[in-house]
């Protein structure tokens, strides 16, 4: 039995907001509840509702910029920067800029939509 797995067919998460989400490892792709790794591209002027996830989320920016509102503080990251946002922290992710933002997101434990706790409205 092989001691490694090369992901050649990530799960493309269906979205309605123009954001590309390719999960390489995690619940949807490899049934791994411990960690998820996803490649994402957020289009210009994209945003999500505020949320308070039950998992730590690490983000590494490949290109463009991404805005985070974390417990009321606005943080903007650019290419080559990364951030860890601890679980149970209220956060909003967005790209209010004119260029797409490409990034890698790692969630630990793995991303689980039932544990995101997105706010309505």
Coordinates of N, CA, C and O in Angstrom, one line a residue:
X1 N 0.8 -1.2 0.0 CA 0.0 0.0 0.0 C 0.9 1.2 0.0 O 1.8 1.4 0.8
X2 N 0.6 2.2 -0.8 CA 1.3 3.4 -1.0 C 1.2 4.3 0.3 O 0.1 4.4 0.9
X3 N 2.3 4.9 0.6 CA 2.3 5.8 1.8 C 2.1 7.3 1.4 O 2.4 8.2 2.2
X4 N 1.7 7.5 0.1 CA 1.4 8.9 -0.3 C 0.2 8.9 -1.3 O -0.1 7.8 -1.8
X5 N -0.4 10.0 -1.5 CA -1.5 10.2 -2.4 C -1.3 11.5 -3.2 O -1.2 12.5 -2.5
X6 N -1.3 11.4 -4.5 CA -1.2 12.6 -5.3 C -2.6 13.0 -5.8 O -3.2 12.2 -6.4
X7 N -3.0 14.2 -5.4 CA -4.3 14.6 -5.8 C -4.3 15.2 -7.3 O -3.6 16.2 -7.5
X8 N -4.9 14.5 -8.1 CA -5.0 14.9 -9.5 C -6.4 15.4 -9.9 O -6.5 16.0 -11.0
X9 N -7.3 15.2 -9.1 CA -8.7 15.7 -9.4 C -9.4 16.3 -8.2 O -10.2 15.7 -7.6
X10 N -9.0 17.5 -7.8 CA -9.6 18.1 -6.7 C -11.1 18.3 -6.9 O -11.6 18.4 -8.1
X11 N -11.9 18.4 -5.8 CA -13.3 18.6 -5.9 C -13.6 20.1 -6.1 O -13.1 20.9 -5.3
X12 N -14.3 20.4 -7.1 CA -14.6 21.8 -7.4 C -16.0 22.1 -6.7 O -17.0 21.5 -7.1
X13 N -15.9 22.9 -5.7 CA -17.1 23.2 -4.9 C -18.0 24.1 -5.7 O -17.6 25.1 -6.2
X14 N -19.3 23.7 -5.9 CA -20.2 24.6 -6.6 C -20.5 25.9 -5.8 O -20.7 25.8 -4.6
X15 N -20.4 27.0 -6.5 CA -20.6 28.3 -5.9 C -21.6 29.1 -6.7 O -21.7 28.8 -7.9
X16 N -22.2 30.1 -6.1 CA -23.1 31.0 -6.9 C -22.5 32.4 -6.9 O -23.2 33.3 -7.5
X17 N -21.3 32.6 -6.4 CA -20.8 34.0 -6.2 C -19.5 34.2 -7.1 O -18.9 35.3 -7.0
X18 N -19.2 33.3 -8.0 CA -18.1 33.5 -8.9 C -16.8 33.0 -8.3 O -15.7 33.1 -9.0
X19 N -16.7 32.6 -7.1 CA -15.5 32.2 -6.5 C -15.2 30.7 -6.9 O -16.0 29.9 -6.9
X20 N -13.9 30.5 -7.2 CA -13.4 29.1 -7.5 C -12.9 28.5 -6.3 O -12.0 29.1 -5.6
X21 N -13.4 27.3 -5.9 CA -12.9 26.6 -4.8 C -12.6 25.2 -5.2 O -13.5 24.4 -5.7
X22 N -11.3 24.8 -5.2 CA -10.8 23.5 -5.5 C -10.3 22.8 -4.3 O -9.2 23.2 -3.8
X23 N -11.0 21.9 -3.7 CA -10.5 21.2 -2.5 C -9.6 20.1 -2.9 O -10.1 19.2 -3.6
X24 N -8.4 20.1 -2.5 CA -7.4 19.1 -2.8 C -7.5 18.0 -1.7 O -7.3 16.8 -2.1
X25 N -7.6 18.3 -0.5 CA -7.7 17.4 0.6 C -8.7 17.9 1.6 O -8.8 19.1 1.9
X26 N -9.5 17.0 2.2 CA -10.5 17.4 3.2 C -11.7 16.5 3.1 O -11.7 15.4 2.5
X27 N -12.8 17.0 3.8 CA -14.0 16.2 3.9 C -14.6 15.8 2.5 O -15.0 14.6 2.3
X28 N -14.7 16.8 1.6 CA -15.4 16.5 0.3 C -14.5 15.6 -0.6 O -15.1 14.9 -1.4
X29 N -13.2 15.7 -0.5 CA -12.4 15.1 -1.5 C -11.8 13.7 -1.0 O -11.9 12.8 -1.8
X30 N -11.2 13.7 0.1 CA -10.5 12.5 0.6 C -11.1 12.0 1.9 O -10.5 11.2 2.6
X31 N -12.3 12.5 2.3 CA -12.9 12.1 3.6 C -12.0 12.2 4.8 O -12.0 11.4 5.7
X32 N -11.2 13.3 4.8 CA -10.3 13.6 5.9 C -10.9 14.7 6.7 O -10.9 15.8 6.3
X33 N -11.3 14.4 7.9 CA -11.9 15.4 8.8 C -10.9 16.2 9.6 O -11.3 17.2 10.2
X34 N -9.6 15.8 9.5 CA -8.6 16.5 10.3 C -8.0 17.8 9.7 O -7.6 18.7 10.4
X35 N -8.0 17.9 8.3 CA -7.4 19.0 7.7 C -8.0 19.2 6.3 O -8.4 18.2 5.7
X36 N -8.2 20.4 5.8 CA -8.6 20.6 4.4 C -7.6 21.6 3.8 O -7.2 22.5 4.5
X37 N -7.3 21.4 2.5 CA -6.4 22.2 1.8 C -7.1 22.6 0.5 O -7.5 21.7 -0.3
X38 N -7.3 23.8 0.2 CA -8.1 24.3 -1.0 C -7.3 25.4 -1.7 O -6.7 26.3 -1.1
X39 N -7.4 25.3 -3.0 CA -6.9 26.4 -3.9 C -8.2 27.3 -4.3 O -9.2 26.7 -4.6
X40 N -8.0 28.6 -4.1 CA -9.2 29.4 -4.3 C -8.8 30.6 -5.2 O -7.7 31.1 -5.1
X41 N -9.8 31.1 -5.9 CA -9.7 32.4 -6.6 C -11.0 33.2 -6.4 O -12.1 32.8 -6.7
X42 N -10.8 34.3 -5.6 CA -11.9 35.2 -5.3 C -12.0 36.3 -6.4 O -11.0 37.0 -6.6
X43 N -13.1 36.4 -7.1 CA -13.2 37.5 -8.1 C -13.2 38.9 -7.5 O -13.5 39.0 -6.3
X44 N -12.9 39.9 -8.3 CA -13.0 41.3 -7.8 C -14.4 41.5 -7.3 O -15.4 41.0 -7.8
X45 N -14.4 42.3 -6.2 CA -15.7 42.8 -5.6 C -16.5 41.6 -4.9 O -17.7 41.8 -4.6
X46 N -15.8 40.5 -4.6 CA -16.4 39.4 -4.0 C -16.4 39.5 -2.5 O -15.5 40.1 -1.9
X47 N -17.4 39.0 -1.8 CA -17.4 39.0 -0.3 C -18.3 37.9 0.2 O -19.2 37.4 -0.5
X48 N -18.1 37.4 1.4 CA -18.9 36.4 2.1 C -19.5 37.1 3.3 O -19.0 38.1 3.8
X49 N -20.6 36.5 3.8 CA -21.1 37.0 5.1 C -20.1 36.8 6.3 O -19.2 36.0 6.1
X50 N -20.3 37.5 7.3 CA -19.5 37.2 8.5 C -19.8 35.8 9.0 O -20.9 35.3 8.8
X51 N -18.8 35.2 9.6 CA -18.9 33.8 10.1 C -18.1 33.7 11.3 O -17.2 34.5 11.6
X52 N -18.3 32.6 12.1 CA -17.6 32.3 13.3 C -17.3 30.8 13.3 O -18.0 30.0 13.9
X53 N -16.3 30.4 12.5 CA -16.0 28.9 12.3 C -15.5 28.2 13.5 O -14.8 28.8 14.4
X54 N -15.8 26.9 13.6 CA -15.3 26.1 14.6 C -13.9 25.4 14.2 O -13.6 24.3 14.7
X55 N -13.2 26.1 13.4 CA -11.9 25.5 12.9 C -10.9 26.7 12.7 O -11.3 27.8 12.5
X56 N -9.6 26.4 12.9 CA -8.6 27.4 12.6 C -8.5 27.5 11.0 O -8.6 26.4 10.4
X57 N -8.2 28.7 10.5 CA -8.1 28.8 9.1 C -6.8 29.6 8.8 O -6.6 30.7 9.3
X58 N -6.0 29.0 8.0 CA -4.7 29.5 7.5 C -4.9 30.0 6.0 O -5.5 29.2 5.3
X59 N -4.5 31.2 5.7 CA -4.6 31.6 4.3 C -3.3 32.1 3.8 O -2.6 32.9 4.5
X60 N -2.8 31.7 2.6 CA -1.6 32.1 2.0 C -2.0 32.8 0.7 O -2.6 32.1 -0.2
X61 N -1.6 34.0 0.5 CA -2.0 34.8 -0.8 C -1.0 34.5 -1.8 O 0.2 34.8 -1.6
X62 N -1.4 34.0 -3.0 CA -0.5 33.8 -4.1 C -0.4 35.1 -5.0 O 0.7 35.5 -5.3
X63 N -1.6 35.7 -5.3 CA -1.6 36.9 -6.1 C -2.8 37.7 -5.7 O -3.8 37.2 -5.2
X64 N -2.8 39.0 -6.0 CA -3.9 39.9 -5.6 C -3.8 40.2 -4.1 O -2.8 40.1 -3.5
X65 N -5.0 40.7 -3.7 CA -5.1 41.1 -2.3 C -6.4 40.5 -1.7 O -7.4 40.4 -2.5
X66 N -6.5 40.3 -0.4 CA -7.7 39.8 0.2 C -7.9 40.6 1.5 O -6.9 40.9 2.2
X67 N -9.1 40.9 1.8 CA -9.5 41.7 3.0 C -10.1 40.8 4.0 O -10.9 39.9 3.7
X68 N -9.7 40.9 5.3 CA -10.3 40.2 6.4 C -10.8 41.2 7.4 O -10.0 42.2 7.7
X69 N -12.0 41.1 7.9 CA -12.5 41.9 9.0 C -12.5 40.9 10.2 O -13.4 39.9 10.1
X70 N -11.6 41.0 11.1 CA -11.5 40.1 12.2 C -11.8 40.8 13.5 O -11.1 41.7 14.0
X71 N -12.9 40.4 14.1 CA -13.4 41.0 15.4 C -13.4 42.5 15.3 O -12.9 43.2 16.2
X72 N -13.8 43.0 14.1 CA -13.9 44.5 13.9 C -12.7 45.2 13.4 O -12.7 46.3 13.0
X73 N -11.6 44.5 13.3 CA -10.3 45.0 12.7 C -10.2 44.6 11.3 O -10.3 43.4 10.9
X74 N -9.9 45.6 10.4 CA -9.7 45.3 9.0 C -8.2 45.0 8.7 O -7.3 45.8 9.1
X75 N -7.9 43.9 8.1 CA -6.6 43.4 7.7 C -6.6 43.2 6.2 O -7.5 42.5 5.7
X76 N -5.6 43.7 5.5 CA -5.4 43.4 4.1 C -4.1 42.7 3.8 O -3.1 43.2 4.3
X77 N -4.2 41.6 3.2 CA -2.9 40.9 2.8 C -2.7 40.9 1.3 O -3.7 40.9 0.6
X78 N -1.4 40.9 0.9 CA -1.1 40.8 -0.5 C -0.2 39.6 -0.7 O 0.1 38.8 0.2
X79 N 0.2 39.4 -2.0 CA 0.9 38.2 -2.4 C 2.1 38.0 -1.5 O 2.8 38.9 -1.2
X80 N 2.3 36.7 -1.2 CA 3.4 36.3 -0.3 C 3.2 36.4 1.2 O 4.0 36.0 2.0
X81 N 2.0 36.9 1.6 CA 1.7 37.0 3.0 C 0.7 35.9 3.4 O 0.0 35.4 2.5
X82 N 0.7 35.6 4.7 CA -0.2 34.6 5.2 C -0.7 35.0 6.5 O -0.2 35.9 7.2
X83 N -1.8 34.3 7.0 CA -2.5 34.7 8.2 C -3.1 33.4 8.8 O -3.5 32.5 8.0
X84 N -3.1 33.3 10.1 CA -3.9 32.3 10.8 C -5.0 33.0 11.6 O -4.7 33.9 12.4
X85 N -6.2 32.5 11.4 CA -7.3 33.0 12.2 C -7.8 31.9 13.0 O -8.2 30.8 12.5
X86 N -7.8 32.1 14.3 CA -8.2 31.0 15.3 C -9.7 30.7 15.2 O -10.5 31.6 15.0
X87 N -10.0 29.5 15.5 CA -11.4 29.1 15.6 C -12.2 29.9 16.6 O -11.6 30.5 17.5
X88 N -13.5 30.0 16.3 CA -14.4 30.7 17.2 C -14.1 32.2 17.1 O -14.4 32.9 18.1
X89 N -13.6 32.7 16.0 CA -13.3 34.1 15.8 C -14.3 34.6 14.7 O -14.4 34.0 13.7
X90 N -14.9 35.7 15.0 CA -15.9 36.3 14.0 C -15.0 37.0 12.9 O -14.2 37.9 13.2
X91 N -15.3 36.6 11.6 CA -14.5 37.0 10.5 C -15.3 37.2 9.3 O -16.3 36.5 9.1
X92 N -15.0 38.2 8.4 CA -15.5 38.3 7.1 C -14.4 38.3 6.1 O -13.4 39.0 6.3
X93 N -14.5 37.5 5.1 CA -13.5 37.4 4.0 C -14.1 38.1 2.8 O -15.3 38.0 2.4
X94 N -13.2 38.9 2.1 CA -13.7 39.6 0.9 C -12.5 40.0 0.0 O -11.4 40.0 0.4
X95 N -12.9 40.4 -1.2 CA -11.9 40.9 -2.2 C -12.6 42.2 -2.8 O -13.2 42.1 -3.9
X96 N -12.5 43.3 -2.1 CA -13.2 44.5 -2.6 C -12.3 45.2 -3.6 O -12.6 46.4 -3.9
X97 N -11.3 44.6 -4.1 CA -10.4 45.2 -5.0 C -10.7 44.9 -6.5 O -11.6 44.1 -6.8
X98 N -9.9 45.4 -7.4 CA -10.3 45.3 -8.9 C -9.6 44.1 -9.5 O -9.8 43.9 -10.7
X99 N -8.7 43.4 -8.8 CA -8.1 42.2 -9.4 C -8.5 41.0 -8.7 O -8.8 41.0 -7.5
X100 N -8.5 39.8 -9.3 CA -8.8 38.6 -8.6 C -7.7 38.3 -7.5 O -6.6 38.8 -7.6
X101 N -8.1 37.5 -6.5 CA -7.2 37.1 -5.5 C -7.1 35.6 -5.5 O -8.1 34.9 -5.3
X102 N -5.9 35.1 -5.7 CA -5.6 33.7 -5.7 C -4.9 33.3 -4.4 O -4.0 34.0 -4.0
X103 N -5.4 32.3 -3.8 CA -4.9 31.9 -2.5 C -5.1 30.5 -2.1 O -5.8 29.8 -2.8
X104 N -4.4 30.0 -1.1 CA -4.5 28.7 -0.6 C -5.1 28.8 0.8 O -4.7 29.7 1.6
X105 N -6.1 28.0 1.1 CA -6.7 28.0 2.4 C -6.6 26.6 3.1 O -6.9 25.6 2.4
X106 N -6.2 26.6 4.3 CA -6.0 25.4 5.0 C -6.8 25.5 6.3 O -6.7 26.5 7.1
X107 N -7.7 24.5 6.5 CA -8.6 24.5 7.7 C -8.2 23.3 8.6 O -8.1 22.2 8.1
X108 N -8.2 23.6 9.9 CA -7.9 22.5 10.8 C -8.7 22.6 12.0 O -8.6 23.6 12.7
X109 N -9.6 21.6 12.3 CA -9.9 20.5 11.5 C -10.5 20.9 10.2 O -10.7 22.1 9.9
X110 N -10.8 20.0 9.3 CA -11.2 20.3 7.9 C -12.5 21.1 7.9 O -13.3 21.1 8.8
X111 N -12.5 21.9 6.8 CA -13.7 22.7 6.5 C -15.0 21.9 6.6 O -15.0 20.8 6.0
X112 N -16.0 22.4 7.3 CA -17.3 21.7 7.3 C -18.3 22.7 7.4 O -18.3 23.6 8.3
X113 N -19.2 22.8 6.3 CA -20.1 23.8 6.2 C -21.0 24.0 7.4 O -21.5 25.1 7.8
X114 N -21.3 22.9 8.1 CA -22.1 22.9 9.3 C -21.4 23.5 10.5 O -22.1 23.8 11.5
X115 N -20.1 23.8 10.4 CA -19.3 24.4 11.5 C -18.8 25.8 11.1 O -18.0 26.3 11.8
X116 N -19.3 26.4 10.0 CA -18.9 27.7 9.6 C -19.6 28.8 10.4 O -19.1 29.8 10.8
X117 N -20.9 28.6 10.6 CA -21.8 29.5 11.3 C -21.8 30.9 10.6 O -21.5 31.9 11.2
X118 N -22.2 30.9 9.3 CA -22.3 32.1 8.6 C -23.6 32.9 9.1 O -24.6 32.3 9.3
X119 N -23.4 34.2 9.1 CA -24.5 35.0 9.6 C -25.5 35.3 8.4 O -25.0 35.4 7.2
X120 N -26.7 35.4 8.7 CA -27.7 35.7 7.6 C -27.7 37.2 7.3 O -27.4 38.0 8.1
X121 N -28.0 37.5 6.0 CA -28.3 38.8 5.7 C -27.3 39.7 5.1 O -27.2 40.7 4.9

